[in-house]
mmCIF file of C-alpha atoms and ligand atoms in Angstrom:
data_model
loop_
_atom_site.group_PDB
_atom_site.id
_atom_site.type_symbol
_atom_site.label_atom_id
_atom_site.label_comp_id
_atom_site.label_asym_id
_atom_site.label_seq_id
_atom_site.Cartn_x
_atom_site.Cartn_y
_atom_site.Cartn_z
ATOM 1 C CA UNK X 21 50.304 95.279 131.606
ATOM 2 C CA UNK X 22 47.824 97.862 132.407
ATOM 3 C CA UNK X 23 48.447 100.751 135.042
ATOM 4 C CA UNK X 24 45.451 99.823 137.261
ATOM 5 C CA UNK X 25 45.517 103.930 138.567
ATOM 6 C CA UNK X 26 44.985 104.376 134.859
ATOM 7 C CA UNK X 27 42.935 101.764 133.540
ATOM 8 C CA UNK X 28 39.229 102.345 132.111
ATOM 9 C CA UNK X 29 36.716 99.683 131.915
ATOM 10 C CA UNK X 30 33.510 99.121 130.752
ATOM 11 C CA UNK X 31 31.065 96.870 132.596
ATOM 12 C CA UNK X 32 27.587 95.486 130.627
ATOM 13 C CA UNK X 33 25.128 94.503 132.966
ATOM 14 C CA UNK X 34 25.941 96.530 135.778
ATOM 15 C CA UNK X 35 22.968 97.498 137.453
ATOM 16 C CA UNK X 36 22.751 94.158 137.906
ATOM 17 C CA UNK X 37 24.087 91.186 141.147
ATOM 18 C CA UNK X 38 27.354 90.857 139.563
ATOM 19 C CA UNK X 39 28.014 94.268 138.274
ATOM 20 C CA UNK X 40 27.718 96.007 141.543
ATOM 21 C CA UNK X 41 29.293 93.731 143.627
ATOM 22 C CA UNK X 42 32.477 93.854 140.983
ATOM 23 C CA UNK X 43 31.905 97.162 140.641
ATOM 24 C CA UNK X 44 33.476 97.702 144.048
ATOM 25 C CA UNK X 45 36.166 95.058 143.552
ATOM 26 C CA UNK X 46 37.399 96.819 140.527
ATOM 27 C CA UNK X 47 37.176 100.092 142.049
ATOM 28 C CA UNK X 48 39.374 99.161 144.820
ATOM 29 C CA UNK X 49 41.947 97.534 142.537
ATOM 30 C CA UNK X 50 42.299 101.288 141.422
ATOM 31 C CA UNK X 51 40.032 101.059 137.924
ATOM 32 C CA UNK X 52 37.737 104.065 136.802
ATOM 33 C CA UNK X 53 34.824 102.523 135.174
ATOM 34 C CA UNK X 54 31.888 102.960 132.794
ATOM 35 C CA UNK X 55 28.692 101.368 133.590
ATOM 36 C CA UNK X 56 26.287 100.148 131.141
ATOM 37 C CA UNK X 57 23.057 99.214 131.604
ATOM 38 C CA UNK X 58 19.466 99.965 130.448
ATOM 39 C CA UNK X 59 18.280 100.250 134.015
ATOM 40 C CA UNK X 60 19.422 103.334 136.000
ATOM 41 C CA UNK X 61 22.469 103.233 137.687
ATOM 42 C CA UNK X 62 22.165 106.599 140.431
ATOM 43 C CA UNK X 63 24.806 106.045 143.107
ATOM 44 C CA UNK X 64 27.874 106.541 141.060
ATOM 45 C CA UNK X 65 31.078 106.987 142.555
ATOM 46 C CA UNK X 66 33.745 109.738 141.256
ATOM 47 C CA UNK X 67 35.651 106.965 139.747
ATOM 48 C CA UNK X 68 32.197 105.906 137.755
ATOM 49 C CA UNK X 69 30.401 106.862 134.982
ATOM 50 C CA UNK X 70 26.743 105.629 134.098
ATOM 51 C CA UNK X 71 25.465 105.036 130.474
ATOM 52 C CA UNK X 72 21.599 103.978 129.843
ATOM 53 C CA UNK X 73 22.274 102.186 126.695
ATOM 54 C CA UNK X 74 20.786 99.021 124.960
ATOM 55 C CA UNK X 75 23.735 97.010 124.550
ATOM 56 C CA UNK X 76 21.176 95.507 121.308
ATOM 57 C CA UNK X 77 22.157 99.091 120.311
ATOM 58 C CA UNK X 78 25.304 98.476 118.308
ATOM 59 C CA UNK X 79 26.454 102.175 117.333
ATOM 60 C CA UNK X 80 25.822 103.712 120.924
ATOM 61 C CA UNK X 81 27.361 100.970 122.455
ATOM 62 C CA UNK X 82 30.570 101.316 120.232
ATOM 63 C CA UNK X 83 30.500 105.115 120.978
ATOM 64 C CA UNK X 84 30.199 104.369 124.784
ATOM 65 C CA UNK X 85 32.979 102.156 124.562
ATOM 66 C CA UNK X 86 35.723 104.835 123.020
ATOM 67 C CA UNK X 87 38.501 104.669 125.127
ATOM 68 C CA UNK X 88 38.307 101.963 127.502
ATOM 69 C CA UNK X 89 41.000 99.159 128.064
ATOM 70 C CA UNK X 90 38.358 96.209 128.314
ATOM 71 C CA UNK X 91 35.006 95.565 128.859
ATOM 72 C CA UNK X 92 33.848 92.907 131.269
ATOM 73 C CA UNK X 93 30.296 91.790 129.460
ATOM 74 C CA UNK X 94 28.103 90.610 131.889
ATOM 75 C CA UNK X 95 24.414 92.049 130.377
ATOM 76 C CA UNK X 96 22.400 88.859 129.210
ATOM 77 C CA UNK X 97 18.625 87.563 129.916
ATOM 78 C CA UNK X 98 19.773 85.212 133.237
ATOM 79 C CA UNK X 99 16.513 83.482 133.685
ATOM 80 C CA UNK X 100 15.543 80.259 131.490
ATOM 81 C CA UNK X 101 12.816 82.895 129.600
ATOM 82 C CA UNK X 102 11.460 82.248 126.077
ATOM 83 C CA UNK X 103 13.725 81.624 123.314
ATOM 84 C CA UNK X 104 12.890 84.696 121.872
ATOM 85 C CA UNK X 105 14.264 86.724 124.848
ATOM 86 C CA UNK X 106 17.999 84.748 124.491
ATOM 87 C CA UNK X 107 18.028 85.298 121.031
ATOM 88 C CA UNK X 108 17.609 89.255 121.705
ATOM 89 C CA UNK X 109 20.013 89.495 124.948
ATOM 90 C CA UNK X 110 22.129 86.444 124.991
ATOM 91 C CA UNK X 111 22.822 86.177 121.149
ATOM 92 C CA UNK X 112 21.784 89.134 119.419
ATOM 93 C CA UNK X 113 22.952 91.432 122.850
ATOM 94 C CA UNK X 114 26.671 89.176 122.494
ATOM 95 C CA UNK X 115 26.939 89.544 119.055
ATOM 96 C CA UNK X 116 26.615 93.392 119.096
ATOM 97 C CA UNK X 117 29.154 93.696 121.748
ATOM 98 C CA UNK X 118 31.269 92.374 120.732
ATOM 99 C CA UNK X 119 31.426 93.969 117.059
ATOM 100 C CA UNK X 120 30.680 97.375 118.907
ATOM 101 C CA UNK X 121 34.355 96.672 120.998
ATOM 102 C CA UNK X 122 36.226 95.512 118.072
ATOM 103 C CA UNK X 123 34.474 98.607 115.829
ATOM 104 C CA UNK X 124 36.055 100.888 119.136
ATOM 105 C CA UNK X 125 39.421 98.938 119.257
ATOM 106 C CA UNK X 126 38.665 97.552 122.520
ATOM 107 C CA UNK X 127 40.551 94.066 122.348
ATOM 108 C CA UNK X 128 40.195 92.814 125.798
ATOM 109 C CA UNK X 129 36.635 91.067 126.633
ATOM 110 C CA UNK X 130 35.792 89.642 129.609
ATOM 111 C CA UNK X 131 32.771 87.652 129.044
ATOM 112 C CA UNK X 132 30.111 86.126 132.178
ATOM 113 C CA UNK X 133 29.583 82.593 131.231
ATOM 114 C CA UNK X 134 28.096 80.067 133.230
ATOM 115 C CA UNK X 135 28.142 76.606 135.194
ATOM 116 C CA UNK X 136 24.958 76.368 133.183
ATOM 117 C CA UNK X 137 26.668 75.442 129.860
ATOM 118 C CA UNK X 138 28.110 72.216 131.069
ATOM 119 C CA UNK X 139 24.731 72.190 133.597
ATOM 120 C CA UNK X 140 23.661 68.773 132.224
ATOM 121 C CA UNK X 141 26.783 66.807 133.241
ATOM 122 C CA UNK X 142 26.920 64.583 135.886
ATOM 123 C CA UNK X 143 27.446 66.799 139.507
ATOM 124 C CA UNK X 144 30.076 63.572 140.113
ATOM 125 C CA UNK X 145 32.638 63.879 137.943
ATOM 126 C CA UNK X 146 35.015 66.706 137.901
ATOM 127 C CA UNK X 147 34.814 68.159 134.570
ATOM 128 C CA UNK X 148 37.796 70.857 133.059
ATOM 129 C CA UNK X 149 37.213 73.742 130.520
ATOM 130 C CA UNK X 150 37.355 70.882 127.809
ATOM 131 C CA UNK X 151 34.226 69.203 128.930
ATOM 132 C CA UNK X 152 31.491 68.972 125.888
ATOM 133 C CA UNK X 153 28.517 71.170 126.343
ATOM 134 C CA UNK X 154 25.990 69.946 127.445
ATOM 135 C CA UNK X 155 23.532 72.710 128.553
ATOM 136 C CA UNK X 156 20.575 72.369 130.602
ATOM 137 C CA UNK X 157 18.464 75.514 129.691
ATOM 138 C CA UNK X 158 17.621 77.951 126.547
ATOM 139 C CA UNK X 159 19.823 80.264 129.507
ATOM 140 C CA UNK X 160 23.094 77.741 129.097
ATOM 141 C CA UNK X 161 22.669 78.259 125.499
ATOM 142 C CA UNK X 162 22.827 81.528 125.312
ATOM 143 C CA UNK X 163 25.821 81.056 127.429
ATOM 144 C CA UNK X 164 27.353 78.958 125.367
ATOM 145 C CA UNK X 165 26.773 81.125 121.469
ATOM 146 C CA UNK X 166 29.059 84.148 124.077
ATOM 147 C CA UNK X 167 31.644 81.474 124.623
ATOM 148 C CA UNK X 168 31.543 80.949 120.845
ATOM 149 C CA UNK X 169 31.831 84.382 119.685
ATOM 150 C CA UNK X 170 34.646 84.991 122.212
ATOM 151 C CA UNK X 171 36.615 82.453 120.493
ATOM 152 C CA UNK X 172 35.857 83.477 116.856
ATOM 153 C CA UNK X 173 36.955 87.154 117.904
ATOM 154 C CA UNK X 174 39.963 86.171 119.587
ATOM 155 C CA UNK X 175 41.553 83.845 117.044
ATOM 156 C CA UNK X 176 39.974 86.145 113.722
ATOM 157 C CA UNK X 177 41.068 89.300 115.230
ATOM 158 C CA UNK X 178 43.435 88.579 118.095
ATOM 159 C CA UNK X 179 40.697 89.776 120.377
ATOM 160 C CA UNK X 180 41.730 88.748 124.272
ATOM 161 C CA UNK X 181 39.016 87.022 125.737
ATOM 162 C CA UNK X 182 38.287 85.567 129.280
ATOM 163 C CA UNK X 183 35.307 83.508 129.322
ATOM 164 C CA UNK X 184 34.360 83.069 133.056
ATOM 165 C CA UNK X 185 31.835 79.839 133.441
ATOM 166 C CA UNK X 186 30.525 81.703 137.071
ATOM 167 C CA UNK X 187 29.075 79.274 139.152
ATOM 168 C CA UNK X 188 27.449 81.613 142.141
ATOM 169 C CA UNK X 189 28.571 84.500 143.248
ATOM 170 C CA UNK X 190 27.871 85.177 146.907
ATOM 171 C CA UNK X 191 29.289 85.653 150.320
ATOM 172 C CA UNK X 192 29.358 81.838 150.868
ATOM 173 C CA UNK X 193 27.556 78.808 149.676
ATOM 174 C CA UNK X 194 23.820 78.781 150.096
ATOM 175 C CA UNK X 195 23.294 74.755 149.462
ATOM 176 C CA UNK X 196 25.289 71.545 149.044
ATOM 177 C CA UNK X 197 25.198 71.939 144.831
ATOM 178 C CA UNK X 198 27.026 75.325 145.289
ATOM 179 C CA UNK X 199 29.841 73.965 147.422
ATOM 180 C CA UNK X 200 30.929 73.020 144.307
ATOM 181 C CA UNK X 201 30.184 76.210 142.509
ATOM 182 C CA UNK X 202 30.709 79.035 144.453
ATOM 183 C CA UNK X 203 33.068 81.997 144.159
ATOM 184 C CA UNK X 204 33.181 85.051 146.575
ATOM 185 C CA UNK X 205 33.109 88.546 145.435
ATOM 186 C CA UNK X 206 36.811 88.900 146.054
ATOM 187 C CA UNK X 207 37.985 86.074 144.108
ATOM 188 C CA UNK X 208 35.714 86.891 141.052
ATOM 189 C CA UNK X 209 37.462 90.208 141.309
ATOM 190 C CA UNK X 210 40.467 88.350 141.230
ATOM 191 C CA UNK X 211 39.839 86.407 138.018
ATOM 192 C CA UNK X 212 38.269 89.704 136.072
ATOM 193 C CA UNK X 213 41.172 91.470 137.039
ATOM 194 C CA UNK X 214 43.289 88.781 135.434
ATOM 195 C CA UNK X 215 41.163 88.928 132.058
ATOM 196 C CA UNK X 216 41.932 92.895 132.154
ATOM 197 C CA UNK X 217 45.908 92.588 132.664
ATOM 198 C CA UNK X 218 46.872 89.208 132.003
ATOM 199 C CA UNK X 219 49.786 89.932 128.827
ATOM 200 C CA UNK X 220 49.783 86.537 127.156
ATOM 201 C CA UNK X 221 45.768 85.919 127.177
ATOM 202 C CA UNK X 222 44.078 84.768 123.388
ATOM 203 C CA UNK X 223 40.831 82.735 124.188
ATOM 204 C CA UNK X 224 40.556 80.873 127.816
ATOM 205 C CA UNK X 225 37.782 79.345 129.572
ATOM 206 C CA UNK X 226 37.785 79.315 132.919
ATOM 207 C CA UNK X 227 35.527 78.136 136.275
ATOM 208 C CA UNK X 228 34.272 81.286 138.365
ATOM 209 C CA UNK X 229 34.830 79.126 141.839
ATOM 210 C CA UNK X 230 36.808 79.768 144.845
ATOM 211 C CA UNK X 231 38.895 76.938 146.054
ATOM 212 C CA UNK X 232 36.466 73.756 145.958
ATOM 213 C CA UNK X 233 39.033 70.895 145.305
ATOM 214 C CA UNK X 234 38.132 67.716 144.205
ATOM 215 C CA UNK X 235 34.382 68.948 143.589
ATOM 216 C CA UNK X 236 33.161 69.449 140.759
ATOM 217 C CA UNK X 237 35.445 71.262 138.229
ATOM 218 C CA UNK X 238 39.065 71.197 138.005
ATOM 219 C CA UNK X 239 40.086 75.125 137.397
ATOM 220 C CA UNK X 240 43.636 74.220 135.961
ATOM 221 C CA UNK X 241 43.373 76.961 133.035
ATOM 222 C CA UNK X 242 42.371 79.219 135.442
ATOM 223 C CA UNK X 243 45.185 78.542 137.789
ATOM 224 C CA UNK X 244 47.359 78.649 134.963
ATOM 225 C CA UNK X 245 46.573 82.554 134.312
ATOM 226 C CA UNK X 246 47.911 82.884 137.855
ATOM 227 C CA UNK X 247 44.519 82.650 139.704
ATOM 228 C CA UNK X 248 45.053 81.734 143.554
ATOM 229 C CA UNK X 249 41.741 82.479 145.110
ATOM 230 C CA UNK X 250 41.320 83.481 148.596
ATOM 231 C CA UNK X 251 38.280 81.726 149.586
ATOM 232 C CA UNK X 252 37.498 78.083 150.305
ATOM 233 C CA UNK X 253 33.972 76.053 150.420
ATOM 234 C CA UNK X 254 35.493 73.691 152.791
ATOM 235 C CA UNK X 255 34.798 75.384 155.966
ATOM 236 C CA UNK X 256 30.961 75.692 155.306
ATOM 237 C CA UNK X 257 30.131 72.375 154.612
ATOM 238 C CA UNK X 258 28.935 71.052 157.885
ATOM 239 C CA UNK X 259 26.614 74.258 158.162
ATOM 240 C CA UNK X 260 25.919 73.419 154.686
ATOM 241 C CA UNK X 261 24.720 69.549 154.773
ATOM 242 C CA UNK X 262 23.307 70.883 158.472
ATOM 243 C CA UNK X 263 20.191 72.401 155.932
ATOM 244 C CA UNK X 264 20.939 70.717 153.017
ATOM 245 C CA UNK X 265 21.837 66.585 153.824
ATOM 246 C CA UNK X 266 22.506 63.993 151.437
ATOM 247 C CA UNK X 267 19.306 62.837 149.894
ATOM 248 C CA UNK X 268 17.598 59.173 151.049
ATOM 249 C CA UNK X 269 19.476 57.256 148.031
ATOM 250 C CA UNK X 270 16.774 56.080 145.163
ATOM 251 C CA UNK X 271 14.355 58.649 146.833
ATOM 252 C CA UNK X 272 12.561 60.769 144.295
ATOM 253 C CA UNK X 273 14.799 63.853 145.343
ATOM 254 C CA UNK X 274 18.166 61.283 144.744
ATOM 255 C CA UNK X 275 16.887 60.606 141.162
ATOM 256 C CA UNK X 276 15.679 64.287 139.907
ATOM 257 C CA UNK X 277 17.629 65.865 137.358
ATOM 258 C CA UNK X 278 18.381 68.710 139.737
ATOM 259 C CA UNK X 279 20.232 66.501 142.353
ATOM 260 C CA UNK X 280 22.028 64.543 139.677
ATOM 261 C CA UNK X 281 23.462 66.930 137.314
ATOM 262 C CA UNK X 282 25.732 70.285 137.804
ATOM 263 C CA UNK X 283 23.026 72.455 137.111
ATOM 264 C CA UNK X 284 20.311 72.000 139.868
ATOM 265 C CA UNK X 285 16.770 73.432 139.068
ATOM 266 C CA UNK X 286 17.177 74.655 135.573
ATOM 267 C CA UNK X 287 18.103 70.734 134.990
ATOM 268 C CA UNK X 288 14.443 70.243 136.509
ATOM 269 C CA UNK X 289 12.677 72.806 134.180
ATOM 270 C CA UNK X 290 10.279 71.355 131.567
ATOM 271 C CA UNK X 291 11.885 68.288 132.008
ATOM 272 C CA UNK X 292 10.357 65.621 130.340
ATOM 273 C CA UNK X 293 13.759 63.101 129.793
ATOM 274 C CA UNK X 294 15.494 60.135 130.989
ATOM 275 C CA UNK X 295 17.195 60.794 134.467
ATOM 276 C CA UNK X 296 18.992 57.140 133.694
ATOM 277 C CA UNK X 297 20.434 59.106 130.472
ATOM 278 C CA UNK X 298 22.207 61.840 132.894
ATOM 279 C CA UNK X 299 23.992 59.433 134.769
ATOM 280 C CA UNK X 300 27.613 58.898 133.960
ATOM 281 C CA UNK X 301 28.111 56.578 131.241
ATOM 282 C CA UNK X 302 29.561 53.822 133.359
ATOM 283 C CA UNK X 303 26.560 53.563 135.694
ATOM 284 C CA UNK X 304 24.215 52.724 133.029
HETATM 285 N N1 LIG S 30 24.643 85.772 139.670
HETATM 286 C C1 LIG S 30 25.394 84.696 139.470
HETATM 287 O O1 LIG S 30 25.778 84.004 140.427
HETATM 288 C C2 LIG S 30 25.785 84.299 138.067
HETATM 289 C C3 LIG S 30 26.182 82.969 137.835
HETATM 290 C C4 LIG S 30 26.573 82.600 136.547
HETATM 291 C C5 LIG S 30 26.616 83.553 135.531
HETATM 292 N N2 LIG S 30 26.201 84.825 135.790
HETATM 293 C C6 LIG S 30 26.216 85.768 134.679
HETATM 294 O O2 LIG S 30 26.685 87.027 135.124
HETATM 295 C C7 LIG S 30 25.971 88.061 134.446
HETATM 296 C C8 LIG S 30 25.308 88.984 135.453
HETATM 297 O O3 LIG S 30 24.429 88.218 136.249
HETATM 298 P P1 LIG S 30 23.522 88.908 137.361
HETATM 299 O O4 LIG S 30 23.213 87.863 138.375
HETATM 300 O O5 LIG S 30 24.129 90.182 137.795
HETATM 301 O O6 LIG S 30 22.194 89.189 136.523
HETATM 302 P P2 LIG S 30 21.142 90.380 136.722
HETATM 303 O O7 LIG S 30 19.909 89.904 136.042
HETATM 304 O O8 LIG S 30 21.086 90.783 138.151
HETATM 305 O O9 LIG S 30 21.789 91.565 135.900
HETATM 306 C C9 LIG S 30 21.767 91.616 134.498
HETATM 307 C C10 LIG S 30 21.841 93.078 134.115
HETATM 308 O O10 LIG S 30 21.914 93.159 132.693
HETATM 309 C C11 LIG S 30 21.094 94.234 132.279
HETATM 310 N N3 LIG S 30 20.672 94.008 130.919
HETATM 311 C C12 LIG S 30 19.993 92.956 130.425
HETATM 312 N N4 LIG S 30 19.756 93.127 129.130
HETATM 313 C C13 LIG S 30 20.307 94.305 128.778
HETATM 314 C C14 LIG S 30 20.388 95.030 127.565
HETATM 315 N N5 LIG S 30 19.834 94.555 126.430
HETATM 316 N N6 LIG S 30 21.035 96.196 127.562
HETATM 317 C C15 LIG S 30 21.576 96.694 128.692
HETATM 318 N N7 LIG S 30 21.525 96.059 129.881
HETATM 319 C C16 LIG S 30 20.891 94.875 129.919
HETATM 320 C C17 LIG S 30 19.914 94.216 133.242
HETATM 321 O O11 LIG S 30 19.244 95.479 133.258
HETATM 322 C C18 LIG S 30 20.611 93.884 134.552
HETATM 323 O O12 LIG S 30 21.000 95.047 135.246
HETATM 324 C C19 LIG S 30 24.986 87.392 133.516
HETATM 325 O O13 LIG S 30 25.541 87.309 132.230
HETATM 326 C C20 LIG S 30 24.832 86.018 134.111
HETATM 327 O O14 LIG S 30 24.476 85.067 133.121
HETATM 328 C C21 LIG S 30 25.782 85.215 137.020
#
């Protein structure tokens, strides 16, 4: 186990939503940290130390790297842009990561997956970390090639690698789809912080939720890493459906890819399908 008052970890991404929210959680769990992004990060704390690096930039990231314990990866294009924009961030960006860590010795990745690689399942059934992908964007496949290099790195070079499928991260759930996806701040810290320490992790996929039983995913391989998050959905769901209700059933909004499927408007996007073909099997 690591001695969080000594631990030093590198974060990807975080100018970014998720890196400074976690960079607080990790601070407070006693970590010193070094932040990489190509944006400017300017309100540093002493624990913190900011890098403006490409992470496309192999060697500088691998230098940057020296020393740390494990790097939490979160740097990626996170809109459904051009293919040519995943290729550079998502695939090119993952690959070079994760060869700069291993070329540095850092063995413990923590990698920011998403809901998005599994987004064009059915939102009905509960789906575990051994659901097929199905992704619903150029953005869930991107996701999906991290997941894959994660694996290849763990089991080629006993890499440890946590690959957190986030759902969304916020203070609570903005609209009925996320009561089935959301995590808070302090139980994503939770799960990172188990990626960092955890002594028996190889290669384990994982939901980023809070508590949201019997919704959409069932989080047993997180739960059997030790996760116990702090936060339900539960309690928000009347305020929820209050601005969000049930859609008329057969109504054009019932029938969209977006209310059907796990992975809301980037199910929508350039659609040009069958919505009968995203229903589960049985139904059709
Ligand atoms: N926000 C969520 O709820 C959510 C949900 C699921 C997954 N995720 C994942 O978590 C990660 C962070 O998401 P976010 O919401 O903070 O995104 P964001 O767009 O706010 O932040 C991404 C950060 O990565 C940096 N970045 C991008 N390309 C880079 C490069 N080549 N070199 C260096 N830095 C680069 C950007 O400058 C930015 O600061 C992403 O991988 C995203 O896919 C987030």
């Amino acid at each position: 186990m690591l001695e969080a008052s000594h631990g030093l970890i590198a974060i990807t991404g975080a100018a970014g939503l998720v890196g400074t929210g976690l960079r607080r959680q990790l601070r407070e769990q006693g970590y010193r940290l070094v932040l990489l992004d190509r944006k400017p990060i300017t309100d540093c704390t002493p624990e913190e130390q900011a890098v403006l690096v490409d992470i496309t930039d192999q060697a500088a990231v691998t230098a940057h790297l020296a020393g740390c314990d494990a790097v939490v990866h979160l740097a990626s294009c996170t809109t459904d842009a051009p293919w040519a924009e995943h290729v550079r961030l998502s695939i090119e960006g993952s690959i070079s990561l994760f060869e700069a860590a291993r070329a540095a010795g850092v063995m413990r990745v923590i990698y920011a997956s998403s809901h998005h690689v599994v987004g064009y399942h059915p939102r009905s059934l509960v789906l575990d970390e051994h659901a097929v992908l199905k992704p619903d964007s150029r953005y869930g496949v991107g996701k999906a090639f991290g997941e894959s290099i994660g694996a290849m790195m763990a089991y080629k070079y006993d890499m440890r690698v946590l690959a957190i499928r986030i759902g969304n991260v916020n203070t609570k759930p903005i609209d009925r789809r996320r009561l089935g996806n959301w995590i808070s701040w302090r139980d994503l810290g939770q799960l990172v912080s188990l990626g960092i320490t955890h002594p028996s992790l190889r290669f384990e996929v994982v939901y980023g939720i809070s508590d949201a039983t019997g919704r959409d995913y069932d989080n047993q391989a997180a739960y059997a890493l030790g996760y116990r998050p702090q936060d339900q959905s539960e309690p928000f769901e009347a305020e929820v459906l209050a601005l969000d209700p049930v859609p008329v059933q057969d109504s054009p909004q019932a029938r969209a890819p977006s209310e059907i499927t796990k992975g809301g408007v980037f199910s929508d996007n350039e659609f040009t399908g069958s919505s009968e073909r995203l229903l589960p099997r049985s139904s059709h």
